[in-house]
Amino acid sequence: SIALPQAAGKRNSLDLLGLKEAELEEQFVRGDGPGGQATNKTNNCVVLKHIPSGIVVKCHQTRSVEKNRKIAREILQEKVDLFYKGEDSDVFKEQKASEKKKQEKKRRAKENLERKKLLKEMQQLDKK
């Protein structure tokens, strides 16, 4: 299973499956984590369930219920798209491309480190 990024809303160009409000079950619960009284006394955490697939998303990224509702729907839409389309999903393809880019960056950093070590060794030999 692939973890979805929690920064929803950045994928406006992707062709995602649509969600129907009739297929969604929405609840507002108390959030968890840091925040003290502001978190403990307000029900601004959104729990959204897509009934046909059984996918559940919990969103408590902001204090605003409306923003959390919007973000939860975006995250759920990406998860549902990935669930039904699998490897053909644009979300999956974007994640693979991102992963490949990250590995390439890591490889280049490792090569640069090796070059620096060799350069230091050569400088040490020149001094002797």
Tab-separated table of N, CA and C in Angstrom, residues 10-123:
chain	number	residue	atom	x	y	z
A	10	LYS	N	-3.179	19.966	-4.164
A	10	LYS	CA	-2.113	20.319	-5.088
A	10	LYS	C	-2.247	19.569	-6.406
A	11	ARG	N	-3.244	18.733	-6.532
A	11	ARG	CA	-3.381	17.897	-7.719
A	11	ARG	C	-4.590	18.323	-8.560
A	12	ASN	N	-4.667	19.571	-8.919
A	12	ASN	CA	-5.804	20.058	-9.688
A	12	ASN	C	-5.806	19.517	-11.113
A	13	SER	N	-4.642	19.152	-11.626
A	13	SER	CA	-4.541	18.731	-13.010
A	13	SER	C	-4.848	17.244	-13.202
A	14	LEU	N	-4.964	16.488	-12.122
A	14	LEU	CA	-5.181	15.050	-12.243
A	14	LEU	C	-6.636	14.731	-12.535
A	15	ASP	N	-6.829	13.634	-13.258
A	15	ASP	CA	-8.171	13.172	-13.605
A	15	ASP	C	-8.615	12.154	-12.558
A	16	LEU	N	-9.291	12.633	-11.502
A	16	LEU	CA	-9.693	11.769	-10.399
A	16	LEU	C	-11.155	11.368	-10.527
A	17	LEU	N	-11.480	10.233	-9.946
A	17	LEU	CA	-12.873	9.804	-9.904
A	17	LEU	C	-13.674	10.759	-9.037
A	18	GLY	N	-14.895	11.037	-9.431
A	18	GLY	CA	-15.747	11.930	-8.657
A	18	GLY	C	-16.375	11.231	-7.471
A	19	LEU	N	-16.686	12.004	-6.449
A	19	LEU	CA	-17.372	11.480	-5.269
A	19	LEU	C	-18.801	11.996	-5.263
A	20	LYS	N	-19.724	11.139	-4.897
A	20	LYS	CA	-21.122	11.549	-4.756
A	20	LYS	C	-21.413	11.708	-3.268
A	21	GLU	N	-22.070	12.806	-2.921
A	21	GLU	CA	-22.366	13.068	-1.515
A	21	GLU	C	-23.209	11.948	-0.894
A	22	ALA	N	-24.026	11.288	-1.704
A	22	ALA	CA	-24.866	10.201	-1.187
A	22	ALA	C	-24.029	9.006	-0.740
A	23	GLU	N	-22.826	8.869	-1.296
A	23	GLU	CA	-21.941	7.747	-0.953
A	23	GLU	C	-21.047	8.056	0.254
A	24	LEU	N	-21.175	9.261	0.808
A	24	LEU	CA	-20.301	9.671	1.902
A	24	LEU	C	-21.037	9.708	3.227
A	25	GLU	N	-20.324	9.319	4.260
A	25	GLU	CA	-20.839	9.413	5.629
A	25	GLU	C	-19.869	10.312	6.388
A	26	GLU	N	-20.401	11.399	6.951
A	26	GLU	CA	-19.546	12.396	7.573
A	26	GLU	C	-19.844	12.525	9.060
A	27	GLN	N	-18.780	12.611	9.862
A	27	GLN	CA	-18.914	12.806	11.300
A	27	GLN	C	-17.944	13.894	11.734
A	28	PHE	N	-18.311	14.584	12.806
A	28	PHE	CA	-17.425	15.573	13.399
A	28	PHE	C	-17.106	15.099	14.807
A	29	VAL	N	-15.820	14.922	15.068
A	29	VAL	CA	-15.381	14.405	16.368
A	29	VAL	C	-14.314	15.331	16.936
A	30	ARG	N	-13.978	15.102	18.177
A	30	ARG	CA	-12.894	15.854	18.790
A	30	ARG	C	-11.575	15.393	18.199
A	31	GLY	N	-10.729	16.348	17.919
A	31	GLY	CA	-9.426	16.014	17.373
A	31	GLY	C	-8.494	15.521	18.456
A	32	ASP	N	-7.304	15.109	18.041
A	32	ASP	CA	-6.312	14.664	19.001
A	32	ASP	C	-4.994	15.352	18.697
A	33	GLY	N	-4.057	15.199	19.574
A	33	GLY	CA	-2.751	15.798	19.379
A	33	GLY	C	-2.602	17.089	20.160
A	34	PRO	N	-1.565	17.867	19.838
A	34	PRO	CA	-1.304	19.097	20.586
A	34	PRO	C	-2.388	20.140	20.337
A	35	GLY	N	-2.551	21.047	21.264
A	35	GLY	CA	-3.539	22.104	21.091
A	35	GLY	C	-4.293	22.405	22.364
A	36	GLY	N	-4.203	21.534	23.337
A	36	GLY	CA	-4.819	21.762	24.634
A	36	GLY	C	-6.314	21.945	24.572
A	37	GLN	N	-6.808	22.980	25.252
A	37	GLN	CA	-8.242	23.208	25.371
A	37	GLN	C	-8.899	23.441	24.019
A	38	ALA	N	-8.209	24.116	23.105
A	38	ALA	CA	-8.775	24.383	21.781
A	38	ALA	C	-9.094	23.084	21.057
A	39	THR	N	-8.299	22.064	21.272
A	39	THR	CA	-8.523	20.771	20.632
A	39	THR	C	-9.504	19.921	21.427
A	40	ASN	N	-9.395	19.964	22.732
A	40	ASN	CA	-10.167	19.063	23.577
A	40	ASN	C	-11.646	19.410	23.671
A	41	LYS	N	-12.027	20.643	23.387
A	41	LYS	CA	-13.422	21.043	23.573
A	41	LYS	C	-14.191	21.286	22.287
A	42	THR	N	-13.533	21.169	21.136
A	42	THR	CA	-14.231	21.446	19.879
A	42	THR	C	-14.276	20.207	18.995
A	43	ASN	N	-15.392	20.041	18.317
A	43	ASN	CA	-15.555	18.914	17.395
A	43	ASN	C	-15.272	19.392	15.974
A	44	ASN	N	-14.014	19.698	15.686
A	44	ASN	CA	-13.692	20.181	14.357
A	44	ASN	C	-12.857	19.191	13.540
A	45	CYS	N	-12.714	17.990	14.024
A	45	CYS	CA	-12.046	16.930	13.273
A	45	CYS	C	-13.108	16.228	12.426
A	46	VAL	N	-12.833	16.092	11.132
A	46	VAL	CA	-13.808	15.507	10.212
A	46	VAL	C	-13.420	14.061	9.924
A	47	VAL	N	-14.369	13.150	10.095
A	47	VAL	CA	-14.184	11.749	9.732
A	47	VAL	C	-15.133	11.482	8.567
A	48	LEU	N	-14.549	11.140	7.437
A	48	LEU	CA	-15.317	10.960	6.211
A	48	LEU	C	-15.149	9.524	5.734
A	49	LYS	N	-16.276	8.855	5.457
A	49	LYS	CA	-16.238	7.458	5.019
A	49	LYS	C	-16.908	7.329	3.665
A	50	HIS	N	-16.213	6.659	2.747
A	50	HIS	CA	-16.783	6.340	1.432
A	50	HIS	C	-17.416	4.964	1.570
A	51	ILE	N	-18.737	4.919	1.596
A	51	ILE	CA	-19.470	3.698	1.921
A	51	ILE	C	-19.193	2.541	0.951
A	52	PRO	N	-19.217	2.749	-0.385
A	52	PRO	CA	-18.988	1.603	-1.286
A	52	PRO	C	-17.626	0.926	-1.122
A	53	SER	N	-16.567	1.707	-0.886
A	53	SER	CA	-15.235	1.111	-0.781
A	53	SER	C	-14.816	0.869	0.666
A	54	GLY	N	-15.467	1.540	1.617
A	54	GLY	CA	-15.116	1.389	3.020
A	54	GLY	C	-13.905	2.207	3.444
A	55	ILE	N	-13.437	3.101	2.594
A	55	ILE	CA	-12.272	3.924	2.906
A	55	ILE	C	-12.677	5.030	3.875
A	56	VAL	N	-11.893	5.212	4.931
A	56	VAL	CA	-12.167	6.221	5.950
A	56	VAL	C	-10.994	7.201	6.007
A	57	VAL	N	-11.324	8.492	6.058
A	57	VAL	CA	-10.318	9.547	6.157
A	57	VAL	C	-10.641	10.400	7.367
A	58	LYS	N	-9.622	10.710	8.152
A	58	LYS	CA	-9.786	11.575	9.318
A	58	LYS	C	-8.917	12.802	9.089
A	59	CYS	N	-9.506	13.986	9.156
A	59	CYS	CA	-8.768	15.211	8.866
A	59	CYS	C	-8.929	16.212	9.999
A	60	HIS	N	-7.800	16.622	10.583
A	60	HIS	CA	-7.790	17.621	11.642
A	60	HIS	C	-6.575	18.521	11.430
A	61	GLN	N	-6.432	19.029	10.195
A	61	GLN	CA	-5.266	19.826	9.849
A	61	GLN	C	-5.402	21.283	10.253
A	62	THR	N	-6.647	21.777	10.327
A	62	THR	CA	-6.855	23.172	10.692
A	62	THR	C	-7.889	23.251	11.809
A	63	ARG	N	-8.116	24.465	12.334
A	63	ARG	CA	-9.153	24.668	13.347
A	63	ARG	C	-10.528	24.800	12.712
A	64	SER	N	-10.567	25.127	11.440
A	64	SER	CA	-11.825	25.363	10.747
A	64	SER	C	-12.463	24.056	10.287
A	65	VAL	N	-13.737	23.873	10.635
A	65	VAL	CA	-14.461	22.675	10.221
A	65	VAL	C	-14.616	22.660	8.700
A	66	GLU	N	-14.910	23.817	8.114
A	66	GLU	CA	-15.122	23.884	6.666
A	66	GLU	C	-13.853	23.535	5.889
A	67	LYS	N	-12.720	24.039	6.347
A	67	LYS	CA	-11.453	23.713	5.678
A	67	LYS	C	-11.143	22.229	5.829
A	68	ASN	N	-11.383	21.685	7.018
A	68	ASN	CA	-11.144	20.258	7.247
A	68	ASN	C	-12.057	19.403	6.378
A	69	ARG	N	-13.304	19.842	6.201
A	69	ARG	CA	-14.244	19.103	5.340
A	69	ARG	C	-13.720	19.066	3.901
A	70	LYS	N	-13.239	20.208	3.424
A	70	LYS	CA	-12.726	20.306	2.053
A	70	LYS	C	-11.483	19.439	1.869
A	71	ILE	N	-10.551	19.554	2.817
A	71	ILE	CA	-9.311	18.777	2.737
A	71	ILE	C	-9.613	17.278	2.815
A	72	ALA	N	-10.525	16.889	3.698
A	72	ALA	CA	-10.887	15.475	3.845
A	72	ALA	C	-11.459	14.928	2.544
A	73	ARG	N	-12.291	15.720	1.870
A	73	ARG	CA	-12.866	15.280	0.592
A	73	ARG	C	-11.789	15.120	-0.478
A	74	GLU	N	-10.822	16.029	-0.496
A	74	GLU	CA	-9.741	15.926	-1.483
A	74	GLU	C	-8.889	14.683	-1.238
A	75	ILE	N	-8.558	14.438	0.024
A	75	ILE	CA	-7.754	13.256	0.361
A	75	ILE	C	-8.528	11.982	0.039
A	76	LEU	N	-9.820	11.976	0.400
A	76	LEU	CA	-10.651	10.804	0.131
A	76	LEU	C	-10.770	10.560	-1.368
A	77	GLN	N	-10.909	11.623	-2.139
A	77	GLN	CA	-11.020	11.476	-3.591
A	77	GLN	C	-9.764	10.821	-4.162
A	78	GLU	N	-8.596	11.226	-3.673
A	78	GLU	CA	-7.347	10.621	-4.131
A	78	GLU	C	-7.267	9.148	-3.735
A	79	LYS	N	-7.675	8.846	-2.502
A	79	LYS	CA	-7.625	7.451	-2.043
A	79	LYS	C	-8.596	6.569	-2.808
A	80	VAL	N	-9.797	7.078	-3.072
A	80	VAL	CA	-10.792	6.305	-3.822
A	80	VAL	C	-10.299	6.075	-5.242
A	81	ASP	N	-9.697	7.107	-5.847
A	81	ASP	CA	-9.148	6.982	-7.196
A	81	ASP	C	-8.069	5.904	-7.230
A	82	LEU	N	-7.185	5.924	-6.245
A	82	LEU	CA	-6.129	4.927	-6.157
A	82	LEU	C	-6.701	3.533	-5.915
A	83	PHE	N	-7.754	3.453	-5.100
A	83	PHE	CA	-8.396	2.176	-4.789
A	83	PHE	C	-8.986	1.527	-6.040
A	84	TYR	N	-9.691	2.317	-6.849
A	84	TYR	CA	-10.378	1.760	-8.014
A	84	TYR	C	-9.480	1.627	-9.244
A	85	LYS	N	-8.575	2.567	-9.452
A	85	LYS	CA	-7.742	2.534	-10.656
A	85	LYS	C	-6.420	1.806	-10.452
A	86	GLY	N	-5.966	1.717	-9.222
A	86	GLY	CA	-4.709	1.029	-8.933
A	86	GLY	C	-3.526	1.709	-9.593
A	87	GLU	N	-2.733	0.934	-10.348
A	87	GLU	CA	-1.528	1.465	-10.980
A	87	GLU	C	-1.826	2.404	-12.136
A	88	ASP	N	-3.060	2.425	-12.632
A	88	ASP	CA	-3.437	3.327	-13.719
A	88	ASP	C	-3.801	4.715	-13.198
A	89	SER	N	-3.868	4.861	-11.897
A	89	SER	CA	-4.255	6.123	-11.286
A	89	SER	C	-3.174	7.184	-11.475
A	90	ASP	N	-3.590	8.416	-11.721
A	90	ASP	CA	-2.645	9.526	-11.847
A	90	ASP	C	-1.915	9.758	-10.527
A	91	VAL	N	-2.600	9.528	-9.417
A	91	VAL	CA	-1.988	9.693	-8.094
A	91	VAL	C	-0.827	8.704	-7.953
A	92	PHE	N	-1.041	7.464	-8.363
A	92	PHE	CA	-0.010	6.424	-8.280
A	92	PHE	C	1.184	6.794	-9.154
A	93	LYS	N	0.899	7.248	-10.381
A	93	LYS	CA	1.972	7.609	-11.309
A	93	LYS	C	2.786	8.783	-10.774
A	94	GLU	N	2.109	9.760	-10.187
A	94	GLU	CA	2.803	10.919	-9.634
A	94	GLU	C	3.683	10.516	-8.455
A	95	GLN	N	3.188	9.602	-7.624
A	95	GLN	CA	3.969	9.135	-6.483
A	95	GLN	C	5.206	8.374	-6.945
A	96	LYS	N	5.060	7.556	-7.963
A	96	LYS	CA	6.195	6.807	-8.493
A	96	LYS	C	7.244	7.758	-9.058
A	97	ALA	N	6.792	8.784	-9.788
A	97	ALA	CA	7.724	9.761	-10.350
A	97	ALA	C	8.447	10.507	-9.238
A	98	SER	N	7.726	10.870	-8.194
A	98	SER	CA	8.320	11.573	-7.055
A	98	SER	C	9.349	10.687	-6.353
A	99	GLU	N	9.007	9.417	-6.199
A	99	GLU	CA	9.914	8.470	-5.552
A	99	GLU	C	11.194	8.302	-6.369
A	100	LYS	N	11.029	8.230	-7.680
A	100	LYS	CA	12.182	8.069	-8.570
A	100	LYS	C	13.088	9.297	-8.506
A	101	LYS	N	12.476	10.474	-8.466
A	101	LYS	CA	13.223	11.725	-8.374
A	101	LYS	C	14.018	11.775	-7.071
A	102	LYS	N	13.386	11.334	-5.991
A	102	LYS	CA	14.025	11.329	-4.676
A	102	LYS	C	15.232	10.389	-4.669
A	103	GLN	N	15.079	9.208	-5.278
A	103	GLN	CA	16.175	8.245	-5.332
A	103	GLN	C	17.343	8.785	-6.154
A	104	GLU	N	17.021	9.475	-7.249
A	104	GLU	CA	18.053	10.056	-8.096
A	104	GLU	C	18.829	11.139	-7.333
A	105	LYS	N	18.111	11.949	-6.584
A	105	LYS	CA	18.743	13.002	-5.784
A	105	LYS	C	19.668	12.392	-4.734
A	106	LYS	N	19.205	11.310	-4.112
A	106	LYS	CA	19.993	10.612	-3.095
A	106	LYS	C	21.273	10.032	-3.707
A	107	ARG	N	21.136	9.466	-4.911
A	107	ARG	CA	22.278	8.869	-5.602
A	107	ARG	C	23.331	9.940	-5.931
A	108	ARG	N	22.850	11.096	-6.429
A	108	ARG	CA	23.763	12.183	-6.760
A	108	ARG	C	24.483	12.721	-5.521
A	109	ALA	N	23.761	12.826	-4.416
A	109	ALA	CA	24.374	13.296	-3.173
A	109	ALA	C	25.457	12.335	-2.709
A	110	LYS	N	25.201	11.041	-2.864
A	110	LYS	CA	26.172	10.023	-2.469
A	110	LYS	C	27.427	10.119	-3.342
A	111	GLU	N	27.229	10.319	-4.643
A	111	GLU	CA	28.364	10.466	-5.553
A	111	GLU	C	29.198	11.696	-5.194
A	112	ASN	N	28.522	12.794	-4.884
A	112	ASN	CA	29.236	14.012	-4.506
A	112	ASN	C	30.044	13.807	-3.234
A	113	LEU	N	29.499	13.093	-2.285
A	113	LEU	CA	30.199	12.800	-1.039
A	113	LEU	C	31.457	11.976	-1.316
A	114	GLU	N	31.334	10.990	-2.197
A	114	GLU	CA	32.494	10.158	-2.560
A	114	GLU	C	33.586	11.006	-3.216
A	115	ARG	N	33.168	11.927	-4.109
A	115	ARG	CA	34.132	12.808	-4.772
A	115	ARG	C	34.858	13.682	-3.755
A	116	LYS	N	34.124	14.200	-2.785
A	116	LYS	CA	34.731	15.043	-1.761
A	116	LYS	C	35.749	14.254	-0.944
A	117	LYS	N	35.405	13.002	-0.608
A	117	LYS	CA	36.332	12.155	0.151
A	117	LYS	C	37.617	11.913	-0.644
A	118	LEU	N	37.462	11.624	-1.938
A	118	LEU	CA	38.630	11.394	-2.789
A	118	LEU	C	39.486	12.645	-2.881
A	119	LEU	N	38.848	13.785	-3.026
A	119	LEU	CA	39.581	15.043	-3.112
A	119	LEU	C	40.370	15.302	-1.831
A	120	LYS	N	39.746	15.053	-0.679
A	120	LYS	CA	40.443	15.240	0.598
A	120	LYS	C	41.641	14.304	0.709
A	121	GLU	N	41.445	13.059	0.299
A	121	GLU	CA	42.537	12.087	0.352
A	121	GLU	C	43.695	12.521	-0.539
A	122	MET	N	43.349	13.014	-1.733
A	122	MET	CA	44.400	13.466	-2.646
A	122	MET	C	45.138	14.672	-2.072
A	123	GLN	N	44.441	15.580	-1.424
A	123	GLN	CA	45.059	16.738	-0.815
A	123	GLN	C	45.984	16.313	0.334
